[in-house]
C-alpha cells in the first residue's frame, strides 16, 4: 500500500522538483516501487530533473481522464522500479477532475510503495491538487527568513486543509549561510512552526546534472544527492540524524 507524498512550497523556485526527483531516485535505488507525478500543469519540468526529457511520457490526465492504464506510465530506463507521469501541457489545474485524479491515486496505492507528487508554485489549485490526497507533505523552503516565513504560511494553509503530517526540507543551505544567519535546526523549526525532515546543501551538481540530461543521483553521489538519500531513509522510517 503506497504512501502518497506531496512535495510543496508555496513560494516558487525553492527546489521542489529537484528534491522530488532526488527522493524518487533514492527510494527507487533502495528497491522501492515509486510513482513520480508532475502536478505542475502547464509548466512541467520533473521529466528534466529525472533525466527523462528525451522520452515520451503519458500525463496523469491521460490516465485519470483519458482511459490509459496506469501500468503504461513511463518506466525509468536506469531505475526499473521508478515510473513517471508528466503533467498535461494545456489543462489548467482548476479544470482537473479531482475525483478522477483521486481514483487514479487510489489505484496507484496498490501497485507502488511510494507516490511522489511534485506541486507547482503558489497555494492555489495546483497546490490543492497535490496536497488533497497526500498522506504526508514535504514543504521545501530556502534557508532565508522570508522563505521560512512563506513555508509557515503554506503550513497554515495545509492546516486549514486538515493536513497534519507536514515536514520541512530546507534546500540550498550552506555552512556559510547557516553561520551568517546564526541558523540552527531548532531555530528553523521554531520560525516555521514545522518539524524538519532534512537539509539539502547548495550544490552546483543539481543544475549540472540537468544540463547533462542526467538524474542527480546518477550524476553524483555527494552533497545534494547524499542529502536526498538521507531524507529517503527517514521516509522509510530509518533514524538518520539531521545536522547543519
Ligand atoms: N540544492 C540546490 N543547489 C543548487 N541549485 C539548486 C538546488 N536545488 C535546486 N536548485 C536549482 O534551483 C532552480 C529551481 O529548482 P526547482 O525547479 O527544483 O524548483 P521548484 O521549487 O520546483 O520551482 P517551481 O516553483 O518553479 O516549480 C533550478 O535551476 C535548480 O537546478
Ligand atoms: Mg517545480
mmCIF file of C-alpha atoms and ligand atoms in Angstrom:
data_model
loop_
_atom_site.group_PDB
_atom_site.id
_atom_site.type_symbol
_atom_site.label_atom_id
_atom_site.label_comp_id
_atom_site.label_asym_id
_atom_site.label_seq_id
_atom_site.Cartn_x
_atom_site.Cartn_y
_atom_site.Cartn_z
ATOM 1 C CA UNK A 1 0.000 0.000 0.000
ATOM 2 C CA UNK A 2 1.689 3.203 -1.174
ATOM 3 C CA UNK A 3 2.293 6.257 0.919
ATOM 4 C CA UNK A 4 1.290 9.392 -1.029
ATOM 5 C CA UNK A 5 3.794 12.204 -0.510
ATOM 6 C CA UNK A 6 3.238 15.729 -1.870
ATOM 7 C CA UNK A 7 6.271 17.985 -2.335
ATOM 8 C CA UNK A 8 5.058 21.568 -1.905
ATOM 9 C CA UNK A 9 6.372 25.019 -1.121
ATOM 10 C CA UNK A 10 4.079 27.952 -1.649
ATOM 11 C CA UNK A 11 6.993 30.136 -2.802
ATOM 12 C CA UNK A 12 8.306 29.337 -6.293
ATOM 13 C CA UNK A 13 11.773 28.052 -7.161
ATOM 14 C CA UNK A 14 12.656 26.612 -3.748
ATOM 15 C CA UNK A 15 13.706 23.273 -5.259
ATOM 16 C CA UNK A 16 10.531 21.146 -5.068
ATOM 17 C CA UNK A 17 11.122 19.489 -8.430
ATOM 18 C CA UNK A 18 14.831 18.837 -7.800
ATOM 19 C CA UNK A 19 14.154 17.399 -4.337
ATOM 20 C CA UNK A 20 11.182 15.346 -5.548
ATOM 21 C CA UNK A 21 13.323 13.822 -8.322
ATOM 22 C CA UNK A 22 16.209 13.142 -5.906
ATOM 23 C CA UNK A 23 13.926 11.416 -3.404
ATOM 24 C CA UNK A 24 12.270 9.354 -6.145
ATOM 25 C CA UNK A 25 15.666 8.107 -7.336
ATOM 26 C CA UNK A 26 16.890 7.403 -3.810
ATOM 27 C CA UNK A 27 13.758 5.404 -2.977
ATOM 28 C CA UNK A 28 13.902 3.502 -6.291
ATOM 29 C CA UNK A 29 17.624 2.762 -5.785
ATOM 30 C CA UNK A 30 16.783 1.144 -2.484
ATOM 31 C CA UNK A 31 14.305 -1.155 -4.246
ATOM 32 C CA UNK A 32 11.024 0.664 -3.572
ATOM 33 C CA UNK A 33 8.314 0.775 -6.242
ATOM 34 C CA UNK A 34 7.909 4.508 -6.876
ATOM 35 C CA UNK A 35 5.476 6.523 -8.975
ATOM 36 C CA UNK A 36 6.501 10.124 -9.550
ATOM 37 C CA UNK A 37 3.806 12.526 -10.782
ATOM 38 C CA UNK A 38 4.436 16.013 -12.126
ATOM 39 C CA UNK A 39 1.454 18.107 -10.939
ATOM 40 C CA UNK A 40 2.766 21.360 -12.441
ATOM 41 C CA UNK A 41 0.213 21.616 -15.267
ATOM 42 C CA UNK A 42 1.475 23.985 -17.964
ATOM 43 C CA UNK A 43 4.988 24.419 -16.502
ATOM 44 C CA UNK A 44 6.120 20.832 -16.134
ATOM 45 C CA UNK A 45 9.808 20.015 -15.697
ATOM 46 C CA UNK A 46 10.072 16.956 -13.446
ATOM 47 C CA UNK A 47 10.965 14.948 -16.587
ATOM 48 C CA UNK A 48 14.137 17.054 -16.897
ATOM 49 C CA UNK A 49 15.136 16.550 -13.247
ATOM 50 C CA UNK A 50 14.637 12.788 -13.677
ATOM 51 C CA UNK A 51 16.714 12.733 -16.889
ATOM 52 C CA UNK A 52 13.634 11.718 -18.883
ATOM 53 C CA UNK A 53 13.166 14.748 -21.147
ATOM 54 C CA UNK A 54 14.011 12.803 -24.323
ATOM 55 C CA UNK A 55 11.385 10.125 -23.645
ATOM 56 C CA UNK A 56 7.676 10.426 -24.374
ATOM 57 C CA UNK A 57 5.661 10.076 -21.167
ATOM 58 C CA UNK A 58 1.940 9.819 -20.558
ATOM 59 C CA UNK A 59 0.483 12.620 -18.474
ATOM 60 C CA UNK A 60 -1.513 11.993 -15.301
ATOM 61 C CA UNK A 61 -4.523 13.355 -17.212
ATOM 62 C CA UNK A 62 -4.091 10.631 -19.880
ATOM 63 C CA UNK A 63 -4.544 8.117 -17.058
ATOM 64 C CA UNK A 64 -7.062 9.866 -14.778
ATOM 65 C CA UNK A 65 -9.403 11.062 -17.543
ATOM 66 C CA UNK A 66 -8.031 9.688 -20.840
ATOM 67 C CA UNK A 67 -8.573 5.962 -20.459
ATOM 68 C CA UNK A 68 -4.884 4.929 -20.384
ATOM 69 C CA UNK A 69 -3.887 2.238 -17.876
ATOM 70 C CA UNK A 70 -1.583 3.207 -15.025
ATOM 71 C CA UNK A 71 0.873 0.456 -15.983
ATOM 72 C CA UNK A 72 1.538 2.348 -19.236
ATOM 73 C CA UNK A 73 3.312 5.064 -17.201
ATOM 74 C CA UNK A 74 6.868 5.589 -18.476
ATOM 75 C CA UNK A 75 9.406 3.341 -16.677
ATOM 76 C CA UNK A 76 12.781 4.937 -15.989
ATOM 77 C CA UNK A 77 15.480 3.269 -18.121
ATOM 78 C CA UNK A 78 18.030 3.500 -15.263
ATOM 79 C CA UNK A 79 15.642 2.704 -12.393
ATOM 80 C CA UNK A 80 13.223 -0.079 -13.363
ATOM 81 C CA UNK A 81 11.142 0.402 -10.198
ATOM 82 C CA UNK A 82 10.560 4.103 -10.938
ATOM 83 C CA UNK A 83 7.506 5.053 -13.010
ATOM 84 C CA UNK A 84 6.679 8.566 -14.157
ATOM 85 C CA UNK A 85 3.607 10.525 -15.251
ATOM 86 C CA UNK A 86 4.164 14.005 -16.615
ATOM 87 C CA UNK A 87 1.756 16.967 -16.270
ATOM 88 C CA UNK A 88 -0.613 17.984 -19.060
ATOM 89 C CA UNK A 89 0.622 20.997 -21.042
ATOM 90 C CA UNK A 90 -2.673 22.684 -21.735
ATOM 91 C CA UNK A 91 -5.078 21.865 -18.912
ATOM 92 C CA UNK A 92 -5.069 24.348 -16.012
ATOM 93 C CA UNK A 93 -5.198 22.787 -12.533
ATOM 94 C CA UNK A 94 -8.681 24.298 -11.943
ATOM 95 C CA UNK A 95 -10.096 22.146 -14.758
ATOM 96 C CA UNK A 96 -8.728 18.839 -13.489
ATOM 97 C CA UNK A 97 -11.377 16.417 -12.246
ATOM 98 C CA UNK A 98 -10.316 15.867 -8.614
ATOM 99 C CA UNK A 99 -12.457 12.772 -8.232
ATOM 100 C CA UNK A 100 -10.844 11.086 -11.245
ATOM 101 C CA UNK A 101 -7.400 12.182 -10.014
ATOM 102 C CA UNK A 102 -8.134 10.679 -6.581
ATOM 103 C CA UNK A 103 -9.337 7.426 -8.177
ATOM 104 C CA UNK A 104 -6.067 7.171 -10.135
ATOM 105 C CA UNK A 105 -4.074 7.691 -6.923
ATOM 106 C CA UNK A 106 -6.141 5.006 -5.189
ATOM 107 C CA UNK A 107 -5.250 2.588 -7.981
ATOM 108 C CA UNK A 108 -1.577 3.586 -7.622
ATOM 109 C CA UNK A 109 -1.645 2.762 -3.904
ATOM 110 C CA UNK A 110 -1.953 -0.942 -4.607
ATOM 111 C CA UNK A 111 0.929 -1.100 -7.140
ATOM 112 C CA UNK A 112 3.546 1.234 -5.664
ATOM 113 C CA UNK A 113 5.145 1.713 -2.256
ATOM 114 C CA UNK A 114 5.608 5.491 -2.685
ATOM 115 C CA UNK A 115 3.764 8.000 -4.862
ATOM 116 C CA UNK A 116 5.531 11.374 -5.037
ATOM 117 C CA UNK A 117 3.598 14.415 -6.271
ATOM 118 C CA UNK A 118 5.602 17.441 -7.421
ATOM 119 C CA UNK A 119 3.449 20.549 -6.895
ATOM 120 C CA UNK A 120 3.566 23.864 -8.770
ATOM 121 C CA UNK A 121 4.448 27.120 -7.008
ATOM 122 C CA UNK A 122 1.677 29.000 -5.202
ATOM 123 C CA UNK A 123 -1.074 27.907 -2.848
ATOM 124 C CA UNK A 124 -3.970 27.703 -5.280
ATOM 125 C CA UNK A 125 -5.493 24.930 -7.418
ATOM 126 C CA UNK A 126 -2.225 23.093 -8.219
ATOM 127 C CA UNK A 127 -1.175 23.157 -4.550
ATOM 128 C CA UNK A 128 -4.551 21.703 -3.535
ATOM 129 C CA UNK A 129 -4.411 19.079 -6.300
ATOM 130 C CA UNK A 130 -1.084 17.772 -4.999
ATOM 131 C CA UNK A 131 -1.961 18.108 -1.298
ATOM 132 C CA UNK A 132 -5.574 16.906 -1.279
ATOM 133 C CA UNK A 133 -4.960 13.151 -1.218
ATOM 134 C CA UNK A 134 -1.461 13.144 0.309
ATOM 135 C CA UNK A 135 -0.691 11.167 3.471
ATOM 136 C CA UNK A 136 2.443 13.176 4.069
ATOM 137 C CA UNK A 137 3.565 16.621 2.952
ATOM 138 C CA UNK A 138 7.141 17.753 2.429
ATOM 139 C CA UNK A 139 7.410 21.558 2.365
ATOM 140 C CA UNK A 140 10.573 22.692 0.598
ATOM 141 C CA UNK A 141 11.963 26.081 1.594
ATOM 142 C CA UNK A 142 15.162 28.080 1.312
ATOM 143 C CA UNK A 143 17.207 28.992 4.418
ATOM 144 C CA UNK A 144 16.469 32.730 4.378
ATOM 145 C CA UNK A 145 13.953 34.222 6.817
ATOM 146 C CA UNK A 146 11.489 35.250 4.050
ATOM 147 C CA UNK A 147 11.385 31.737 2.624
ATOM 148 C CA UNK A 148 10.933 30.191 6.064
ATOM 149 C CA UNK A 149 8.079 32.605 6.779
ATOM 150 C CA UNK A 150 6.442 31.656 3.436
ATOM 151 C CA UNK A 151 6.776 27.990 4.404
ATOM 152 C CA UNK A 152 4.986 28.764 7.678
ATOM 153 C CA UNK A 153 2.138 30.352 5.649
ATOM 154 C CA UNK A 154 1.917 27.287 3.415
ATOM 155 C CA UNK A 155 1.865 25.230 6.635
ATOM 156 C CA UNK A 156 -1.145 27.282 7.848
ATOM 157 C CA UNK A 157 -2.943 26.645 4.546
ATOM 158 C CA UNK A 158 -2.266 22.910 4.927
ATOM 159 C CA UNK A 159 -3.626 23.005 8.471
ATOM 160 C CA UNK A 160 -6.841 24.548 7.089
ATOM 161 C CA UNK A 161 -6.992 21.602 4.672
ATOM 162 C CA UNK A 162 -6.740 19.246 7.648
ATOM 163 C CA UNK A 163 -3.213 18.114 6.759
ATOM 164 C CA UNK A 164 -1.180 17.398 9.872
ATOM 165 C CA UNK A 165 1.667 15.183 8.650
ATOM 166 C CA UNK A 166 3.794 18.064 7.357
ATOM 167 C CA UNK A 167 7.610 18.126 7.431
ATOM 168 C CA UNK A 168 10.034 20.825 6.318
ATOM 169 C CA UNK A 169 13.018 20.417 3.983
ATOM 170 C CA UNK A 170 15.463 23.330 3.909
ATOM 171 C CA UNK A 171 17.122 23.357 0.497
ATOM 172 C CA UNK A 172 20.199 25.260 -0.735
ATOM 173 C CA UNK A 173 21.687 25.592 2.729
ATOM 174 C CA UNK A 174 25.425 26.115 3.211
ATOM 175 C CA UNK A 175 27.590 26.327 6.329
ATOM 176 C CA UNK A 176 28.346 29.955 5.367
ATOM 177 C CA UNK A 177 24.646 30.920 5.185
ATOM 178 C CA UNK A 178 23.775 28.983 8.334
ATOM 179 C CA UNK A 179 26.531 30.680 10.325
ATOM 180 C CA UNK A 180 25.803 34.149 8.845
ATOM 181 C CA UNK A 181 22.131 33.779 9.806
ATOM 182 C CA UNK A 182 23.036 32.055 13.118
ATOM 183 C CA UNK A 183 20.667 29.349 11.979
ATOM 184 C CA UNK A 184 20.298 26.125 13.923
ATOM 185 C CA UNK A 185 17.948 23.219 13.346
ATOM 186 C CA UNK A 186 15.913 24.356 16.383
ATOM 187 C CA UNK A 187 15.656 27.943 15.033
ATOM 188 C CA UNK A 188 14.313 26.687 11.721
ATOM 189 C CA UNK A 189 11.654 24.622 13.464
ATOM 190 C CA UNK A 190 10.728 27.500 15.809
ATOM 191 C CA UNK A 191 10.440 30.021 12.959
ATOM 192 C CA UNK A 192 8.456 27.788 10.630
ATOM 193 C CA UNK A 193 6.430 26.041 13.323
ATOM 194 C CA UNK A 194 7.150 22.819 11.431
ATOM 195 C CA UNK A 195 9.285 19.767 12.211
ATOM 196 C CA UNK A 196 12.305 19.334 9.973
ATOM 197 C CA UNK A 197 12.897 16.154 7.969
ATOM 198 C CA UNK A 198 16.044 17.217 6.156
ATOM 199 C CA UNK A 199 18.526 19.743 4.862
ATOM 200 C CA UNK A 200 19.835 19.795 1.297
ATOM 201 C CA UNK A 201 23.051 21.742 0.636
ATOM 202 C CA UNK A 202 23.626 24.292 -2.093
ATOM 203 C CA UNK A 203 25.195 22.158 -4.823
ATOM 204 C CA UNK A 204 26.037 23.099 -8.443
ATOM 205 C CA UNK A 205 25.586 19.448 -9.403
ATOM 206 C CA UNK A 206 21.794 19.912 -9.205
ATOM 207 C CA UNK A 207 21.888 22.231 -12.234
ATOM 208 C CA UNK A 208 24.859 20.462 -13.892
ATOM 209 C CA UNK A 209 23.052 17.107 -13.864
ATOM 210 C CA UNK A 210 20.075 18.570 -15.736
ATOM 211 C CA UNK A 211 22.422 20.230 -18.249
ATOM 212 C CA UNK A 212 23.882 16.760 -18.954
ATOM 213 C CA UNK A 213 20.341 15.246 -19.103
ATOM 214 C CA UNK A 214 21.103 13.004 -16.145
ATOM 215 C CA UNK A 215 19.229 12.411 -12.912
ATOM 216 C CA UNK A 216 21.124 13.912 -9.949
ATOM 217 C CA UNK A 217 21.876 10.624 -8.173
ATOM 218 C CA UNK A 218 23.342 9.124 -11.350
ATOM 219 C CA UNK A 219 25.462 12.221 -11.921
ATOM 220 C CA UNK A 220 26.926 12.365 -8.392
ATOM 221 C CA UNK A 221 26.774 10.589 -5.045
ATOM 222 C CA UNK A 222 27.808 13.631 -2.991
ATOM 223 C CA UNK A 223 26.234 16.669 -1.319
ATOM 224 C CA UNK A 224 22.623 17.241 -2.527
ATOM 225 C CA UNK A 225 22.421 13.633 -3.802
ATOM 226 C CA UNK A 226 23.621 12.293 -0.440
ATOM 227 C CA UNK A 227 21.129 14.567 1.342
ATOM 228 C CA UNK A 228 18.270 13.161 -0.767
ATOM 229 C CA UNK A 229 19.376 9.622 0.136
ATOM 230 C CA UNK A 230 19.321 10.543 3.838
ATOM 231 C CA UNK A 231 15.821 12.059 3.596
ATOM 232 C CA UNK A 232 14.602 8.992 1.675
ATOM 233 C CA UNK A 233 15.859 6.802 4.544
ATOM 234 C CA UNK A 234 13.918 8.927 7.027
ATOM 235 C CA UNK A 235 10.809 8.497 4.853
ATOM 236 C CA UNK A 236 11.414 4.743 5.088
ATOM 237 C CA UNK A 237 11.397 5.049 8.874
ATOM 238 C CA UNK A 238 15.156 4.840 9.489
ATOM 239 C CA UNK A 239 16.799 7.066 12.082
ATOM 240 C CA UNK A 240 19.321 9.354 10.385
ATOM 241 C CA UNK A 241 20.421 12.454 12.356
ATOM 242 C CA UNK A 242 19.794 15.939 10.883
ATOM 243 C CA UNK A 243 22.815 18.229 11.067
ATOM 244 C CA UNK A 244 23.701 21.593 9.527
HETATM 245 N N1 LIG B 1 20.333 22.279 -3.648
HETATM 246 C C1 LIG B 1 20.463 23.016 -4.749
HETATM 247 N N2 LIG B 1 21.670 23.561 -5.060
HETATM 248 C C2 LIG B 1 21.831 24.325 -6.195
HETATM 249 N N3 LIG B 1 20.839 24.586 -7.062
HETATM 250 C C3 LIG B 1 19.613 24.085 -6.793
HETATM 251 C C4 LIG B 1 19.355 23.266 -5.634
HETATM 252 N N4 LIG B 1 18.051 22.916 -5.645
HETATM 253 C C5 LIG B 1 17.513 23.463 -6.750
HETATM 254 N N5 LIG B 1 18.441 24.167 -7.442
HETATM 255 C C6 LIG B 1 18.246 24.917 -8.699
HETATM 256 O O1 LIG B 1 17.228 25.897 -8.440
HETATM 257 C C7 LIG B 1 16.384 26.057 -9.562
HETATM 258 C C8 LIG B 1 14.936 25.821 -9.127
HETATM 259 O O2 LIG B 1 14.809 24.467 -8.717
HETATM 260 P P1 LIG B 1 13.478 23.652 -8.952
HETATM 261 O O3 LIG B 1 12.999 23.757 -10.366
HETATM 262 O O4 LIG B 1 13.696 22.305 -8.390
HETATM 263 O O5 LIG B 1 12.488 24.492 -8.000
HETATM 264 P P2 LIG B 1 10.910 24.414 -7.895
HETATM 265 O O6 LIG B 1 10.555 24.747 -6.489
HETATM 266 O O7 LIG B 1 10.422 23.128 -8.424
HETATM 267 O O8 LIG B 1 10.458 25.590 -8.876
HETATM 268 P P3 LIG B 1 8.947 25.939 -9.321
HETATM 269 O O9 LIG B 1 8.301 26.618 -8.140
HETATM 270 O O10 LIG B 1 9.139 26.848 -10.491
HETATM 271 O O11 LIG B 1 8.283 24.630 -9.662
HETATM 272 C C9 LIG B 1 16.879 25.065 -10.628
HETATM 273 O O12 LIG B 1 17.706 25.737 -11.521
HETATM 274 C C10 LIG B 1 17.687 24.057 -9.826
HETATM 275 O O13 LIG B 1 18.718 23.467 -10.596
HETATM 276 MG MG1 LIG B 2 8.948 22.721 -9.887
#
